[in-house]
CSV table of C-alpha atoms and ligand atoms in Angstrom, one decimal:
chain,number,residue,atom,x,y,z
Y,3,MET,CA,-0.9,-24.3,7.3
Y,4,SER,CA,-3.0,-21.2,7.6
Y,5,ALA,CA,-2.1,-18.0,5.7
Y,6,ARG,CA,-1.5,-14.7,7.3
Y,7,ILE,CA,-4.3,-12.3,6.4
Y,8,ILE,CA,-2.9,-9.1,4.8
Y,9,ASP,CA,-4.8,-6.2,6.4
Y,10,GLY,CA,-5.2,-3.8,3.5
Y,11,LYS,CA,-7.6,-1.6,5.5
Y,12,ALA,CA,-4.9,-1.0,8.1
Y,13,ALA,CA,-2.2,-0.4,5.5
Y,14,ALA,CA,-4.4,2.1,3.7
Y,15,ALA,CA,-5.2,3.9,6.9
Y,16,ARG,CA,-1.5,4.3,7.6
Y,17,LEU,CA,-0.9,5.6,4.0
Y,18,ARG,CA,-3.8,8.0,4.2
Y,19,GLU,CA,-2.4,9.3,7.5
Y,20,ARG,CA,1.1,9.9,6.0
Y,21,VAL,CA,-0.4,11.5,2.9
Y,22,GLY,CA,-2.4,13.8,5.1
Y,23,GLU,CA,0.7,14.9,7.0
Y,24,PHE,CA,2.6,15.6,3.8
Y,25,ALA,CA,-0.5,17.5,2.3
Y,26,ALA,CA,-0.6,19.7,5.4
Y,27,ALA,CA,3.1,20.5,4.9
Y,28,PHE,CA,2.5,21.2,1.2
Y,29,GLU,CA,-0.2,23.7,2.1
Y,30,GLY,CA,2.3,25.5,4.4
Y,31,THR,CA,4.9,25.7,1.7
Y,32,ALA,CA,2.8,26.3,-1.4
Y,33,GLY,CA,0.2,28.5,0.2
Y,34,ARG,CA,-2.7,26.4,-1.2
Y,35,LYS,CA,-4.0,22.9,-0.7
Y,36,ALA,CA,-3.5,20.1,-3.2
Y,37,GLY,CA,-6.6,19.6,-5.3
Y,38,LEU,CA,-8.3,16.6,-6.8
Y,39,ALA,CA,-11.2,16.9,-9.3
Y,40,VAL,CA,-13.4,13.8,-9.7
Y,41,VAL,CA,-15.9,13.7,-12.6
Y,42,LEU,CA,-18.9,11.4,-12.6
Y,43,VAL,CA,-21.1,11.1,-15.6
Y,44,GLY,CA,-24.5,9.5,-15.1
Y,45,ASP,CA,-25.9,7.8,-12.0
Y,46,ASP,CA,-24.5,4.3,-11.8
Y,47,PRO,CA,-25.0,3.6,-8.1
Y,48,ALA,CA,-21.6,1.8,-7.6
Y,49,SER,CA,-19.7,4.7,-9.2
Y,50,ALA,CA,-21.6,7.2,-7.1
Y,51,VAL,CA,-20.5,5.3,-3.9
Y,52,TYR,CA,-16.9,5.3,-5.1
Y,53,VAL,CA,-17.0,9.0,-6.0
Y,54,ARG,CA,-18.5,9.9,-2.6
Y,55,SER,CA,-15.8,8.0,-0.7
Y,56,LYS,CA,-13.1,9.5,-2.9
Y,57,GLY,CA,-14.4,13.0,-2.0
Y,58,LYS,CA,-14.5,12.2,1.7
Y,59,ALA,CA,-11.0,10.7,1.8
Y,60,THR,CA,-9.6,13.7,-0.1
Y,61,LEU,CA,-10.9,16.2,2.4
Y,62,ALA,CA,-9.7,14.0,5.3
Y,63,ALA,CA,-6.2,14.1,3.8
Y,64,ASN,CA,-6.1,17.9,3.9
Y,65,MET,CA,-6.8,18.3,0.2
Y,66,THR,CA,-9.5,20.1,-1.8
Y,67,SER,CA,-12.1,18.0,-3.5
Y,68,PHE,CA,-13.8,19.3,-6.7
Y,69,GLU,CA,-16.7,17.1,-7.6
Y,70,HIS,CA,-18.4,17.4,-11.0
Y,71,ARG,CA,-21.6,15.4,-11.5
Y,72,LEU,CA,-22.9,15.4,-15.1
Y,73,PRO,CA,-26.1,13.9,-16.4
Y,74,ALA,CA,-26.0,10.6,-18.3
Y,75,ASP,CA,-26.9,12.3,-21.6
Y,76,THR,CA,-23.8,14.6,-21.4
Y,77,THR,CA,-22.1,14.7,-24.8
Y,78,GLU,CA,-18.5,13.6,-25.4
Y,79,ASP,CA,-17.7,17.2,-26.5
Y,80,ALA,CA,-19.1,18.7,-23.2
Y,81,LEU,CA,-17.1,16.2,-21.1
Y,82,ILE,CA,-14.0,17.0,-23.1
Y,83,ALA,CA,-14.6,20.7,-22.6
Y,84,LEU,CA,-14.8,20.1,-18.8
Y,85,VAL,CA,-11.5,18.2,-19.0
Y,86,ASP,CA,-9.9,21.1,-20.8
Y,87,THR,CA,-11.1,23.5,-18.1
Y,88,LEU,CA,-9.7,21.3,-15.4
Y,89,ASN,CA,-6.4,20.9,-17.3
Y,90,ALA,CA,-6.1,24.7,-17.3
Y,91,ASP,CA,-7.2,25.2,-13.6
Y,92,PRO,CA,-4.1,25.8,-11.4
Y,93,ALA,CA,-6.1,24.7,-8.3
Y,94,VAL,CA,-6.6,21.3,-9.8
Y,95,ASP,CA,-3.6,19.0,-9.4
Y,96,GLY,CA,-5.3,15.7,-10.2
Y,97,ILE,CA,-8.2,14.8,-12.5
Y,98,LEU,CA,-10.1,11.5,-12.3
Y,99,VAL,CA,-12.9,10.7,-14.7
Y,100,GLN,CA,-14.9,7.8,-13.1
Y,101,LEU,CA,-15.3,4.7,-15.3
Y,102,PRO,CA,-17.3,3.2,-16.8
Y,103,LEU,CA,-18.6,6.1,-19.0
Y,104,PRO,CA,-22.0,6.0,-20.7
Y,105,ARG,CA,-21.7,4.0,-24.0
Y,106,HIS,CA,-22.1,7.0,-26.3
Y,107,ILE,CA,-18.8,8.5,-24.9
Y,108,ARG,CA,-15.5,7.1,-26.2
Y,109,GLU,CA,-13.4,6.4,-23.1
Y,110,ALA,CA,-10.1,6.8,-25.0
Y,111,ALA,CA,-11.1,10.2,-26.4
Y,112,VAL,CA,-11.7,11.5,-22.8
Y,113,LEU,CA,-8.8,9.8,-21.1
Y,114,THR,CA,-6.2,10.9,-23.7
Y,115,ARG,CA,-7.4,14.5,-23.3
Y,116,ILE,CA,-6.4,14.6,-19.6
Y,117,ASP,CA,-3.1,16.4,-19.1
Y,118,PRO,CA,-0.7,13.5,-18.4
Y,119,ASP,CA,0.8,15.5,-15.5
Y,120,LYS,CA,-2.7,15.6,-13.8
Y,121,ASP,CA,-3.5,12.0,-14.7
Y,122,VAL,CA,-3.6,10.6,-11.2
Y,123,ASP,CA,-5.4,7.5,-12.4
Y,124,GLY,CA,-2.3,6.7,-14.6
Y,125,PHE,CA,-4.6,5.7,-17.5
Y,126,HIS,CA,-3.2,8.1,-20.2
Y,127,PRO,CA,-1.0,6.3,-22.8
Y,128,VAL,CA,1.9,8.7,-21.9
Y,129,ASN,CA,1.8,7.4,-18.3
Y,130,ALA,CA,1.5,3.8,-19.5
Y,131,GLY,CA,4.6,4.4,-21.7
Y,132,ARG,CA,6.5,6.1,-18.8
Y,133,LEU,CA,5.8,3.0,-16.6
Y,134,ALA,CA,6.8,0.6,-19.4
Y,135,THR,CA,10.1,2.5,-19.9
Y,136,GLY,CA,11.1,3.3,-16.4
Y,137,LEU,CA,10.3,7.1,-16.5
Y,138,ASN,CA,8.7,9.0,-13.7
Y,139,GLY,CA,4.9,9.2,-14.2
Y,140,PHE,CA,1.6,8.2,-12.6
Y,141,VAL,CA,1.0,4.5,-11.9
Y,142,PRO,CA,-2.6,3.2,-11.8
Y,143,CYS,CA,-3.8,3.2,-8.2
Y,144,THR,CA,-4.9,-0.5,-7.8
Y,145,PRO,CA,-1.7,-2.1,-9.0
Y,146,LEU,CA,0.4,0.5,-7.1
Y,147,GLY,CA,-1.6,-0.5,-3.9
Y,148,CYS,CA,-1.0,-4.2,-4.7
Y,149,LEU,CA,2.8,-3.6,-5.0
Y,150,MET,CA,2.8,-1.8,-1.7
Y,151,LEU,CA,1.1,-4.7,0.1
Y,152,LEU,CA,3.5,-7.1,-1.5
Y,153,LYS,CA,6.5,-5.1,-0.4
Y,154,ASP,CA,5.0,-4.8,3.2
Y,155,GLU,CA,4.6,-8.6,3.2
Y,156,LEU,CA,7.8,-9.7,1.5
Y,157,GLY,CA,10.2,-6.8,1.8
Y,158,ASP,CA,11.7,-7.3,-1.6
Y,159,VAL,CA,10.1,-9.0,-4.6
Y,160,SER,CA,13.4,-9.2,-6.6
Y,161,GLY,CA,13.9,-12.6,-8.2
Y,162,LYS,CA,10.5,-13.9,-7.2
Y,163,ASP,CA,8.3,-15.7,-9.7
Y,164,ALA,CA,5.1,-13.8,-10.1
Y,165,VAL,CA,1.9,-14.7,-12.0
Y,166,VAL,CA,-0.5,-11.9,-12.8
Y,167,ILE,CA,-3.9,-13.2,-14.0
Y,168,GLY,CA,-5.7,-10.7,-16.2
Y,169,ARG,CA,-4.4,-8.3,-18.8
Y,170,SER,CA,-6.5,-5.2,-18.4
Y,171,ASN,CA,-5.0,-1.8,-18.9
Y,172,ILE,CA,-6.1,-0.7,-15.4
Y,173,VAL,CA,-4.7,-3.6,-13.4
Y,174,GLY,CA,-3.0,-6.6,-15.1
Y,175,LYS,CA,-0.7,-4.8,-17.6
Y,176,PRO,CA,0.5,-2.1,-15.2
Y,177,MET,CA,0.9,-4.7,-12.4
Y,178,ALA,CA,3.1,-6.8,-14.6
Y,179,ALA,CA,5.2,-3.7,-15.5
Y,180,LEU,CA,5.5,-2.7,-11.8
Y,181,LEU,CA,6.6,-6.2,-10.8
Y,182,THR,CA,9.1,-6.3,-13.7
Y,183,ALA,CA,10.5,-3.0,-12.7
Y,184,ALA,CA,10.9,-4.4,-9.1
Y,185,SER,CA,12.9,-7.3,-10.6
Y,186,ALA,CA,10.4,-10.1,-10.2
Y,187,THR,CA,10.1,-12.7,-13.0
Y,188,VAL,CA,6.6,-12.1,-14.4
Y,189,THR,CA,4.1,-14.2,-16.2
Y,190,LEU,CA,1.1,-12.3,-17.5
Y,191,ALA,CA,-1.7,-14.9,-17.8
Y,192,HIS,CA,-5.1,-14.4,-19.4
Y,193,SER,CA,-8.1,-16.1,-20.8
Y,194,ARG,CA,-6.1,-17.9,-23.6
Y,195,THR,CA,-3.3,-19.1,-21.2
Y,196,ARG,CA,-2.8,-22.8,-21.4
Y,197,ASP,CA,-2.4,-24.7,-18.2
Y,198,LEU,CA,-2.9,-21.8,-15.8
Y,199,PRO,CA,-2.7,-24.1,-12.8
Y,200,GLY,CA,0.7,-25.2,-14.0
Y,201,HIS,CA,1.9,-21.5,-14.1
Y,202,VAL,CA,0.4,-20.7,-10.7
Y,203,ALA,CA,2.0,-23.7,-9.2
Y,204,ARG,CA,5.4,-22.2,-9.7
Y,205,ALA,CA,4.5,-18.7,-8.5
Y,206,ASP,CA,5.8,-17.1,-5.3
Y,207,ILE,CA,3.4,-14.2,-5.9
Y,208,VAL,CA,-0.1,-14.5,-7.5
Y,209,VAL,CA,-2.1,-11.4,-8.4
Y,210,ALA,CA,-5.6,-12.3,-9.5
Y,211,ALA,CA,-7.5,-9.7,-11.5
Y,212,VAL,CA,-9.9,-11.5,-13.8
Y,213,GLY,CA,-13.3,-10.6,-12.4
Y,214,ILE,CA,-14.5,-14.2,-12.0
Y,215,PRO,CA,-15.7,-15.2,-8.5
Y,216,HIS,CA,-13.5,-17.8,-6.8
Y,217,PHE,CA,-11.6,-18.5,-10.0
Y,218,VAL,CA,-8.2,-19.3,-8.5
Y,219,LYS,CA,-8.2,-22.5,-6.5
Y,220,GLY,CA,-6.3,-23.3,-3.4
Y,221,GLU,CA,-4.9,-26.5,-4.8
Y,222,TRP,CA,-3.2,-24.6,-7.7
Y,223,LEU,CA,-1.0,-22.6,-5.3
Y,224,LYS,CA,2.6,-23.3,-4.3
Y,225,PRO,CA,2.6,-23.7,-0.5
Y,226,GLY,CA,3.6,-20.4,1.1
Y,227,ALA,CA,2.8,-18.2,-1.9
Y,228,THR,CA,1.7,-14.6,-1.4
Y,229,VAL,CA,-1.8,-14.1,-2.9
Y,230,ILE,CA,-3.2,-10.7,-3.9
Y,231,ASP,CA,-6.9,-10.8,-4.8
Y,232,VAL,CA,-8.0,-7.8,-6.8
Y,233,GLY,CA,-11.5,-9.2,-7.6
Y,234,ILE,CA,-14.6,-7.4,-6.3
Y,235,ASN,CA,-17.5,-9.6,-7.5
Y,236,ARG,CA,-21.0,-9.0,-6.3
Y,237,THR,CA,-22.7,-12.4,-5.8
Y,238,ASP,CA,-25.7,-13.8,-3.9
Y,239,ASP,CA,-23.2,-14.6,-1.2
Y,240,GLY,CA,-22.1,-10.9,-1.0
Y,241,LEU,CA,-18.8,-9.4,-2.2
Y,242,VAL,CA,-16.3,-12.1,-3.1
Y,243,GLY,CA,-12.8,-12.1,-4.7
Y,244,ASP,CA,-11.3,-13.9,-7.7
Y,245,VAL,CA,-9.6,-16.3,-5.3
Y,246,ASP,CA,-11.3,-19.2,-3.5
Y,247,PHE,CA,-10.4,-17.7,-0.2
Y,248,ASN,CA,-11.0,-20.7,2.1
Y,249,GLY,CA,-9.2,-23.1,-0.2
Y,250,ALA,CA,-6.3,-20.7,-0.7
Y,251,ALA,CA,-5.9,-19.7,2.9
Y,252,SER,CA,-4.9,-23.2,3.8
Y,253,VAL,CA,-2.1,-23.3,1.3
Y,254,ALA,CA,-0.8,-19.7,0.9
Y,255,GLY,CA,1.7,-18.0,3.2
Y,256,ALA,CA,-0.3,-14.8,3.1
Y,257,ILE,CA,-3.5,-13.6,1.3
Y,258,THR,CA,-5.6,-10.4,1.0
Y,259,PRO,CA,-9.2,-10.7,2.0
Y,260,VAL,CA,-12.2,-9.4,0.0
Y,261,PRO,CA,-13.3,-6.9,1.2
Y,262,GLY,CA,-10.6,-5.3,3.3
Y,263,GLY,CA,-7.6,-6.2,1.2
Y,264,VAL,CA,-6.7,-4.4,-2.1
Y,265,GLY,CA,-9.8,-2.2,-2.2
Y,266,PRO,CA,-8.9,0.3,0.5
Y,267,MET,CA,-5.4,0.7,-0.9
Y,268,THR,CA,-6.8,2.1,-4.2
Y,269,ILE,CA,-8.2,5.3,-2.8
Y,270,ALA,CA,-5.1,5.8,-0.5
Y,271,CYS,CA,-2.9,5.5,-3.6
Y,272,LEU,CA,-5.1,8.0,-5.5
Y,273,LEU,CA,-4.4,10.5,-2.7
Y,274,ARG,CA,-0.7,9.7,-2.9
Y,275,ASN,CA,-0.7,10.3,-6.6
Y,276,THR,CA,-2.5,13.6,-6.1
Y,277,LEU,CA,0.0,14.7,-3.5
Y,278,VAL,CA,2.9,13.9,-5.9
Y,279,ALA,CA,1.1,15.8,-8.7
Y,280,ALA,CA,0.6,18.8,-6.4
Y,281,HIS,CA,4.3,18.9,-5.6
Y,282,ARG,CA,5.3,18.7,-9.3
Y,283,ASN,CA,2.8,21.3,-10.4
Y,284,ALA,CA,3.9,23.7,-7.7
Y,285,GLY,CA,7.6,23.0,-8.1
Y,286,VAL,CA,7.9,21.8,-4.5
Y,287,ALA,CA,10.4,19.0,-3.7
Y,288,LEU,CA,9.0,15.7,-2.3
Y,289,ASP,CA,10.8,12.6,-1.1
Y,290,LYS,CA,8.4,10.0,-2.5
Y,291,ASP,CA,10.1,7.2,-0.6
Y,292,ALA,CA,9.1,8.9,2.7
Y,293,ILE,CA,5.4,8.7,2.0
E,325,GUN,N1,-13.8,2.7,-12.0
E,325,GUN,C1,-13.4,1.6,-11.2
E,325,GUN,N2,-12.2,1.8,-10.7
E,325,GUN,C2,-11.7,3.0,-11.2
E,325,GUN,C3,-10.5,3.7,-11.1
E,325,GUN,O1,-9.6,3.3,-10.4
E,325,GUN,N3,-10.5,4.9,-11.7
E,325,GUN,C4,-11.5,5.4,-12.4
E,325,GUN,N4,-11.3,6.5,-13.0
E,325,GUN,N5,-12.6,4.7,-12.6
E,325,GUN,C5,-12.7,3.6,-12.0
């Protein structure tokens, strides 16, 4: 058997296209464009690449991009002062502070300062709480993109057995919450999980977000399972995922490649969250299911 390859690049292009159309309509109604502010502290090359592509994608989707590049020795107080300014700026609908931050800045102090209704990354504890309790809020972009790919592939995940590997606040925990809300039966596995292959063997859906190259083996999988690989690991062999792709592709029913799977969906979902924020902030109605 050979798995279908889930084309995240194509799905992301379709989503960006729809967001762009809605953003143009928003501008017509609200008399201004939706705006996303991205803050980069320091000069980590990978972060600089992400921030540049976020800026380009924002403009391409008919939104305004505000970029703030601060030196690596910026103080926590100065960064928080910038967040306060962006919170108060009516042209800014969404705020994203690129992670990781320099070590002398406490991530939590900054992320909790962002107005939860501008928190398009969905990292604020208020939004984590909204997700956990079924309230409207912002969902972190990577797990949101994973769920969209799963729904494209499977239609409905209700009643499916899902194993999420990795319990980070950015991916694993919100992924488990989203799948739970979508009525899947969810196991959240992590580094202390006993007999991980035994859990994976029962899963209709496997989401791998551990950050270890080729960690999930093809022989662990239930034949026909849908596999979502969130890993982006730089190795001597180039960019590889958390799943042993070649081994998994001969057992799975469908699988995301790395690159070209989950990655492109993350920025598309960021634009989607910004569009939703703009409508809320401007008091303009939006049918979220239509996006
Ligand atoms: N660094 C890596 N991924 C992300 C993300 O999704 N959001 C932010 N803010 N920083 C990141």
